[in-house]
GROMACS .gro file of C-alpha atoms in nm:
model
  318
    1UNK     CA    1   0.068  10.966   5.745
    2UNK     CA    2  -0.135  10.953   6.035
    3UNK     CA    3  -0.473  11.033   5.915
    4UNK     CA    4  -0.664  10.990   6.258
    5UNK     CA    5  -0.417  11.202   6.447
    6UNK     CA    6  -0.377  11.458   6.162
    7UNK     CA    7  -0.774  11.487   6.162
    8UNK     CA    8  -0.771  11.556   6.537
    9UNK     CA    9  -0.487  11.772   6.574
   10UNK     CA   10  -0.627  12.006   6.306
   11UNK     CA   11  -0.967  12.026   6.449
   12UNK     CA   12  -0.828  12.098   6.797
   13UNK     CA   13  -0.602  12.380   6.636
   14UNK     CA   14  -0.867  12.549   6.484
   15UNK     CA   15  -1.125  12.484   6.754
   16UNK     CA   16  -0.833  12.662   6.981
   17UNK     CA   17  -0.826  12.980   6.808
   18UNK     CA   18  -1.015  13.281   6.900
   19UNK     CA   19  -1.185  13.427   6.544
   20UNK     CA   20  -1.032  13.827   6.664
   21UNK     CA   21  -0.725  13.648   6.654
   22UNK     CA   22  -0.750  13.621   6.275
   23UNK     CA   23  -0.935  13.932   6.175
   24UNK     CA   24  -1.294  13.737   6.187
   25UNK     CA   25  -1.584  13.955   6.416
   26UNK     CA   26  -1.761  13.681   6.598
   27UNK     CA   27  -2.144  13.771   6.574
   28UNK     CA   28  -2.362  13.706   6.868
   29UNK     CA   29  -2.542  13.407   6.711
   30UNK     CA   30  -2.210  13.236   6.715
   31UNK     CA   31  -2.203  12.854   6.817
   32UNK     CA   32  -1.823  12.758   6.844
   33UNK     CA   33  -1.602  12.978   7.006
   34UNK     CA   34  -1.280  12.842   6.756
   35UNK     CA   35  -1.274  12.915   6.408
   36UNK     CA   36  -1.563  12.704   6.155
   37UNK     CA   37  -1.425  12.534   5.898
   38UNK     CA   38  -1.526  12.761   5.616
   39UNK     CA   39  -1.318  13.036   5.801
   40UNK     CA   40  -1.023  12.802   5.772
   41UNK     CA   41  -1.044  12.712   5.426
   42UNK     CA   42  -1.085  13.130   5.334
   43UNK     CA   43  -0.790  13.167   5.501
   44UNK     CA   44  -0.533  12.880   5.403
   45UNK     CA   45  -0.694  12.921   5.016
   46UNK     CA   46  -0.860  12.577   4.973
   47UNK     CA   47  -1.158  12.415   4.961
   48UNK     CA   48  -1.417  12.360   5.235
   49UNK     CA   49  -1.473  12.035   5.119
   50UNK     CA   50  -1.086  11.986   5.147
   51UNK     CA   51  -1.072  12.084   5.461
   52UNK     CA   52  -1.345  11.867   5.593
   53UNK     CA   53  -1.215  11.572   5.494
   54UNK     CA   54  -0.851  11.641   5.611
   55UNK     CA   55  -1.092  11.634   5.950
   56UNK     CA   56  -1.237  11.317   5.889
   57UNK     CA   57  -0.929  11.141   5.768
   58UNK     CA   58  -1.084  11.077   5.466
   59UNK     CA   59  -0.793  11.280   5.209
   60UNK     CA   60  -0.512  11.187   5.060
   61UNK     CA   61  -0.152  11.314   5.158
   62UNK     CA   62  -0.186  11.690   5.176
   63UNK     CA   63   0.094  11.855   4.980
   64UNK     CA   64   0.371  12.063   5.149
   65UNK     CA   65   0.258  12.389   4.992
   66UNK     CA   66  -0.137  12.287   5.145
   67UNK     CA   67   0.033  12.224   5.505
   68UNK     CA   68   0.219  12.522   5.496
   69UNK     CA   69  -0.159  12.695   5.447
   70UNK     CA   70  -0.249  12.537   5.679
   71UNK     CA   71  -0.005  12.640   5.935
   72UNK     CA   72  -0.038  12.989   5.869
   73UNK     CA   73  -0.403  12.984   5.888
   74UNK     CA   74  -0.428  12.849   6.237
   75UNK     CA   75  -0.172  13.035   6.370
   76UNK     CA   76   0.048  12.741   6.427
   77UNK     CA   77   0.396  12.787   6.657
   78UNK     CA   78   0.746  12.630   6.508
   79UNK     CA   79   0.693  12.312   6.706
   80UNK     CA   80   0.313  12.262   6.590
   81UNK     CA   81   0.393  12.338   6.255
   82UNK     CA   82   0.677  12.064   6.231
   83UNK     CA   83   0.432  11.850   6.406
   84UNK     CA   84   0.174  11.884   6.133
   85UNK     CA   85   0.425  11.807   5.861
   86UNK     CA   86   0.541  11.499   5.998
   87UNK     CA   87   0.141  11.364   6.124
   88UNK     CA   88   0.117  11.473   5.743
   89UNK     CA   89   0.407  11.266   5.644
   90UNK     CA   90   0.670  11.496   5.552
   91UNK     CA   91   0.963  11.649   5.700
   92UNK     CA   92   0.929  11.950   5.858
   93UNK     CA   93   1.086  12.262   5.669
   94UNK     CA   94   1.419  12.463   5.717
   95UNK     CA   95   1.377  12.700   5.961
   96UNK     CA   96   1.385  13.037   5.795
   97UNK     CA   97   1.736  13.194   5.795
   98UNK     CA   98   1.891  13.273   6.112
   99UNK     CA   99   1.829  13.629   6.179
  100UNK     CA  100   2.175  13.829   6.172
  101UNK     CA  101   2.019  14.084   6.485
  102UNK     CA  102   2.060  13.932   6.812
  103UNK     CA  103   1.729  13.892   7.016
  104UNK     CA  104   1.601  14.124   7.224
  105UNK     CA  105   1.544  13.918   7.517
  106UNK     CA  106   1.905  13.782   7.502
  107UNK     CA  107   2.034  14.109   7.478
  108UNK     CA  108   1.853  14.210   7.839
  109UNK     CA  109   2.010  13.902   7.942
  110UNK     CA  110   2.353  13.979   7.831
  111UNK     CA  111   2.296  14.342   7.998
  112UNK     CA  112   2.212  14.172   8.305
  113UNK     CA  113   2.559  13.929   8.341
  114UNK     CA  114   2.749  14.246   8.438
  115UNK     CA  115   3.128  14.111   8.485
  116UNK     CA  116   3.118  13.754   8.373
  117UNK     CA  117   3.177  13.707   7.985
  118UNK     CA  118   2.903  13.646   7.797
  119UNK     CA  119   2.792  13.689   7.408
  120UNK     CA  120   2.553  13.604   7.145
  121UNK     CA  121   2.592  13.355   6.871
  122UNK     CA  122   2.437  13.274   6.569
  123UNK     CA  123   2.405  12.858   6.540
  124UNK     CA  124   2.658  12.924   6.236
  125UNK     CA  125   2.898  13.084   6.518
  126UNK     CA  126   2.849  13.419   6.389
  127UNK     CA  127   2.916  13.657   6.715
  128UNK     CA  128   2.594  13.876   6.709
  129UNK     CA  129   2.672  14.067   7.018
  130UNK     CA  130   2.931  14.009   7.313
  131UNK     CA  131   2.925  14.252   7.669
  132UNK     CA  132   3.233  14.418   7.742
  133UNK     CA  133   3.367  14.160   8.030
  134UNK     CA  134   3.359  13.922   7.726
  135UNK     CA  135   3.573  14.185   7.460
  136UNK     CA  136   3.837  14.224   7.767
  137UNK     CA  137   3.883  13.849   7.754
  138UNK     CA  138   3.832  13.710   7.409
  139UNK     CA  139   3.858  14.043   7.195
  140UNK     CA  140   3.591  14.178   6.965
  141UNK     CA  141   3.431  13.938   6.750
  142UNK     CA  142   3.159  14.118   6.588
  143UNK     CA  143   3.351  14.329   6.288
  144UNK     CA  144   3.398  14.056   6.064
  145UNK     CA  145   3.226  14.000   5.680
  146UNK     CA  146   3.205  13.747   5.423
  147UNK     CA  147   3.286  13.363   5.545
  148UNK     CA  148   3.490  13.508   5.793
  149UNK     CA  149   3.190  13.619   6.044
  150UNK     CA  150   3.172  13.233   6.120
  151UNK     CA  151   3.384  13.063   6.419
  152UNK     CA  152   3.426  12.752   6.199
  153UNK     CA  153   3.543  12.938   5.907
  154UNK     CA  154   3.807  13.158   6.057
  155UNK     CA  155   3.938  12.836   6.301
  156UNK     CA  156   3.981  12.604   5.973
  157UNK     CA  157   4.142  12.892   5.737
  158UNK     CA  158   4.314  13.153   5.960
  159UNK     CA  159   4.607  13.003   6.204
  160UNK     CA  160   4.583  13.280   6.377
  161UNK     CA  161   4.284  13.257   6.489
  162UNK     CA  162   4.400  12.995   6.727
  163UNK     CA  163   4.634  13.224   6.871
  164UNK     CA  164   4.412  13.281   7.222
  165UNK     CA  165   4.342  12.922   7.239
  166UNK     CA  166   4.624  12.670   7.425
  167UNK     CA  167   4.737  12.399   7.167
  168UNK     CA  168   4.661  12.134   7.386
  169UNK     CA  169   4.261  12.241   7.313
  170UNK     CA  170   4.298  12.262   6.912
  171UNK     CA  171   4.202  11.918   6.830
  172UNK     CA  172   3.905  11.915   7.057
  173UNK     CA  173   3.777  12.232   6.966
  174UNK     CA  174   3.793  12.174   6.579
  175UNK     CA  175   3.599  11.864   6.636
  176UNK     CA  176   3.305  12.060   6.813
  177UNK     CA  177   3.319  12.341   6.539
  178UNK     CA  178   3.276  12.096   6.270
  179UNK     CA  179   2.992  11.858   6.508
  180UNK     CA  180   2.819  12.144   6.581
  181UNK     CA  181   2.816  12.257   6.228
  182UNK     CA  182   2.695  11.920   6.137
  183UNK     CA  183   2.394  11.937   6.343
  184UNK     CA  184   2.281  12.280   6.171
  185UNK     CA  185   2.326  12.104   5.848
  186UNK     CA  186   2.067  11.844   5.955
  187UNK     CA  187   1.836  12.099   6.087
  188UNK     CA  188   1.853  12.307   5.816
  189UNK     CA  189   1.832  12.116   5.465
  190UNK     CA  190   1.871  12.242   5.152
  191UNK     CA  191   1.948  12.594   5.355
  192UNK     CA  192   2.192  12.769   5.088
  193UNK     CA  193   2.375  12.945   5.365
  194UNK     CA  194   2.498  12.645   5.560
  195UNK     CA  195   2.540  12.428   5.297
  196UNK     CA  196   2.731  12.694   5.064
  197UNK     CA  197   2.938  12.724   5.397
  198UNK     CA  198   3.032  12.350   5.417
  199UNK     CA  199   3.144  12.346   5.050
  200UNK     CA  200   3.377  12.637   5.093
  201UNK     CA  201   3.508  12.486   5.423
  202UNK     CA  202   3.534  12.078   5.230
  203UNK     CA  203   3.775  12.294   4.958
  204UNK     CA  204   3.961  12.506   5.197
  205UNK     CA  205   4.113  12.269   5.457
  206UNK     CA  206   4.216  11.937   5.499
  207UNK     CA  207   4.134  11.907   5.847
  208UNK     CA  208   3.811  11.991   5.794
  209UNK     CA  209   3.724  11.750   5.539
  210UNK     CA  210   3.866  11.450   5.785
  211UNK     CA  211   3.645  11.581   6.057
  212UNK     CA  212   3.347  11.589   5.866
  213UNK     CA  213   3.394  11.232   5.698
  214UNK     CA  214   3.367  11.101   6.080
  215UNK     CA  215   2.975  11.220   6.063
  216UNK     CA  216   3.005  11.369   6.461
  217UNK     CA  217   2.710  11.546   6.552
  218UNK     CA  218   2.680  11.787   6.860
  219UNK     CA  219   2.535  12.100   6.948
  220UNK     CA  220   2.796  12.252   7.155
  221UNK     CA  221   2.644  12.328   7.506
  222UNK     CA  222   2.911  12.294   7.763
  223UNK     CA  223   3.246  12.354   7.764
  224UNK     CA  224   3.593  12.443   7.918
  225UNK     CA  225   3.809  12.671   7.752
  226UNK     CA  226   4.150  12.802   7.809
  227UNK     CA  227   4.217  13.184   7.708
  228UNK     CA  228   4.561  13.316   7.671
  229UNK     CA  229   4.551  13.664   7.729
  230UNK     CA  230   4.887  13.907   7.699
  231UNK     CA  231   4.827  14.066   8.028
  232UNK     CA  232   4.682  13.830   8.272
  233UNK     CA  233   4.773  13.506   8.087
  234UNK     CA  234   4.567  13.162   8.118
  235UNK     CA  235   4.229  13.211   8.200
  236UNK     CA  236   4.025  12.878   8.250
  237UNK     CA  237   3.633  12.924   8.208
  238UNK     CA  238   3.352  12.702   8.211
  239UNK     CA  239   3.113  12.802   7.875
  240UNK     CA  240   2.771  12.733   7.915
  241UNK     CA  241   2.518  12.766   7.667
  242UNK     CA  242   2.124  12.900   7.640
  243UNK     CA  243   1.965  12.792   7.303
  244UNK     CA  244   1.638  12.996   7.230
  245UNK     CA  245   1.356  12.739   7.121
  246UNK     CA  246   1.439  12.781   6.752
  247UNK     CA  247   1.807  12.667   6.793
  248UNK     CA  248   1.881  12.996   6.585
  249UNK     CA  249   2.065  13.174   6.859
  250UNK     CA  250   2.242  13.107   7.178
  251UNK     CA  251   2.373  13.286   7.466
  252UNK     CA  252   2.723  13.169   7.550
  253UNK     CA  253   2.859  13.288   7.950
  254UNK     CA  254   3.160  13.239   8.031
  255UNK     CA  255   3.262  13.204   8.430
  256UNK     CA  256   3.570  13.152   8.584
  257UNK     CA  257   3.626  12.777   8.633
  258UNK     CA  258   3.875  12.824   8.961
  259UNK     CA  259   3.962  13.133   9.212
  260UNK     CA  260   4.283  13.223   8.966
  261UNK     CA  261   4.061  13.279   8.679
  262UNK     CA  262   3.838  13.474   8.922
  263UNK     CA  263   4.142  13.698   8.964
  264UNK     CA  264   4.276  13.735   8.681
  265UNK     CA  265   3.930  13.848   8.542
  266UNK     CA  266   3.937  14.101   8.784
  267UNK     CA  267   4.258  14.196   8.721
  268UNK     CA  268   4.169  14.221   8.368
  269UNK     CA  269   3.873  14.452   8.413
  270UNK     CA  270   4.087  14.695   8.609
  271UNK     CA  271   4.374  14.716   8.367
  272UNK     CA  272   4.140  14.756   8.041
  273UNK     CA  273   4.203  14.613   7.698
  274UNK     CA  274   4.514  14.553   7.513
  275UNK     CA  275   4.629  14.543   7.158
  276UNK     CA  276   4.670  14.127   7.094
  277UNK     CA  277   4.797  14.042   6.711
  278UNK     CA  278   4.595  13.723   6.645
  279UNK     CA  279   4.564  13.725   6.274
  280UNK     CA  280   4.250  13.880   6.252
  281UNK     CA  281   4.330  14.241   6.268
  282UNK     CA  282   4.210  14.451   5.983
  283UNK     CA  283   4.164  14.841   6.035
  284UNK     CA  284   4.159  14.829   6.437
  285UNK     CA  285   4.275  14.577   6.656
  286UNK     CA  286   4.055  14.278   6.799
  287UNK     CA  287   4.147  14.431   7.134
  288UNK     CA  288   4.122  14.827   7.065
  289UNK     CA  289   4.272  15.050   7.282
  290UNK     CA  290   4.110  15.131   7.623
  291UNK     CA  291   3.722  14.998   7.531
  292UNK     CA  292   3.575  14.812   7.295
  293UNK     CA  293   3.491  14.992   6.936
  294UNK     CA  294   3.122  15.083   6.843
  295UNK     CA  295   3.008  14.819   6.590
  296UNK     CA  296   2.623  14.917   6.539
  297UNK     CA  297   2.335  14.973   6.725
  298UNK     CA  298   2.018  14.818   6.735
  299UNK     CA  299   1.632  14.937   6.834
  300UNK     CA  300   1.524  14.828   7.146
  301UNK     CA  301   1.685  14.842   7.515
  302UNK     CA  302   1.995  14.958   7.379
  303UNK     CA  303   1.903  15.198   7.110
  304UNK     CA  304   2.150  15.449   7.060
  305UNK     CA  305   2.406  15.315   7.353
  306UNK     CA  306   2.779  15.339   7.281
  307UNK     CA  307   2.891  14.994   7.250
  308UNK     CA  308   3.125  14.931   7.541
  309UNK     CA  309   2.992  15.218   7.782
  310UNK     CA  310   2.855  15.125   8.161
  311UNK     CA  311   2.902  14.759   8.046
  312UNK     CA  312   2.677  14.750   7.761
  313UNK     CA  313   2.715  14.486   7.551
  314UNK     CA  314   2.889  14.564   7.181
  315UNK     CA  315   2.574  14.482   6.923
  316UNK     CA  316   2.632  14.352   6.527
  317UNK     CA  317   2.313  14.419   6.328
  318UNK     CA  318   2.284  14.219   6.004
   0.00000   0.00000   0.00000
C-alpha cells in the first residue's frame, strides 16, 4: 500500500470534482471549488473521520468494497479506479461483462469504411457487427448462439470453420486465438464467462489444451490473412485492429495486401454474395443470397435500417 500517494490522489480527485457533477448545490459562501470531505463521506457511505485519515495517510489498508464506493463517489474513470486499487495494494477488479451491442462510435466508423471489409468484435471474438464488404468476403458471422458465438470455440470444435482459411495458416491462427484468449483471461480474472469458455475448450480440444499449456499471451492487433472465396479465389488482406480503451471491443479493418487482392475485392462487390458451404450453416447460408440477412437493429445511427442496404452494417444485439 502506497499511503502518501493514495492520500494525495484522493485529495486531488476530490478537489477536481465540481459539486454539480454529483448533485450538490454550491452555495455562495462555499470556500472550495471541489467537494468537501463530508460530501465525499456521504456519497461513499463512510465516516468523515475515515475519509480524513485516508487523505492524511493514517488509515489502515481500505477494503475493496470501500475503494469501490470511493471510486463511485469520486466519479473515477476505469483507469483512475484501477490506479486507486493499485495504490491501496489491491488488484484492480475485473472489467464489467463486455456489452454484446457494438459501441455507437465503432458503428459510425464501420459505416464510414465503405468498400473496406470491417467488423466489430468483442474481446472474446464474438462478432457484434459487420459491414457489407465484410459479409461479402467472409460471410455473416453475427447469427451464432451459445459458445459458437466465440471464434476460438468454432475454430477448435468445428473443422468446417476453417474452410475459408488456407491450411498453411491454420496453426498460426490457432496459436493466436489461444494467446488472445489467455490475455482476456488475465484481464478478467474470476469472470465466469471467460473461465467457463476456457474450461469447455480444454475439455473439447486436444489442440487447445496443447497450446493453452504453452502460456503464450498476446492481444491480436495486426495480422495478414488469406481468405479462400468460392467465386474470386484467394484474397490476401492485412488486418489492423483498433481496441477500445476498456479493451472490451475491437474494430478490425481488412485492407488488400496487394493489387491482386484489391482487384478481387472489387470483383466481389460486383458479383455479390455466393453460398459457400463451410460447416457453419444452420437455417440460412452463411453467405446468404444476394444480400446479408437481417440480424437485428440497434438504437442509434443505424436504428431501423435493414442490414446490408446501402452499405449499412449487419448488426447483432444481445
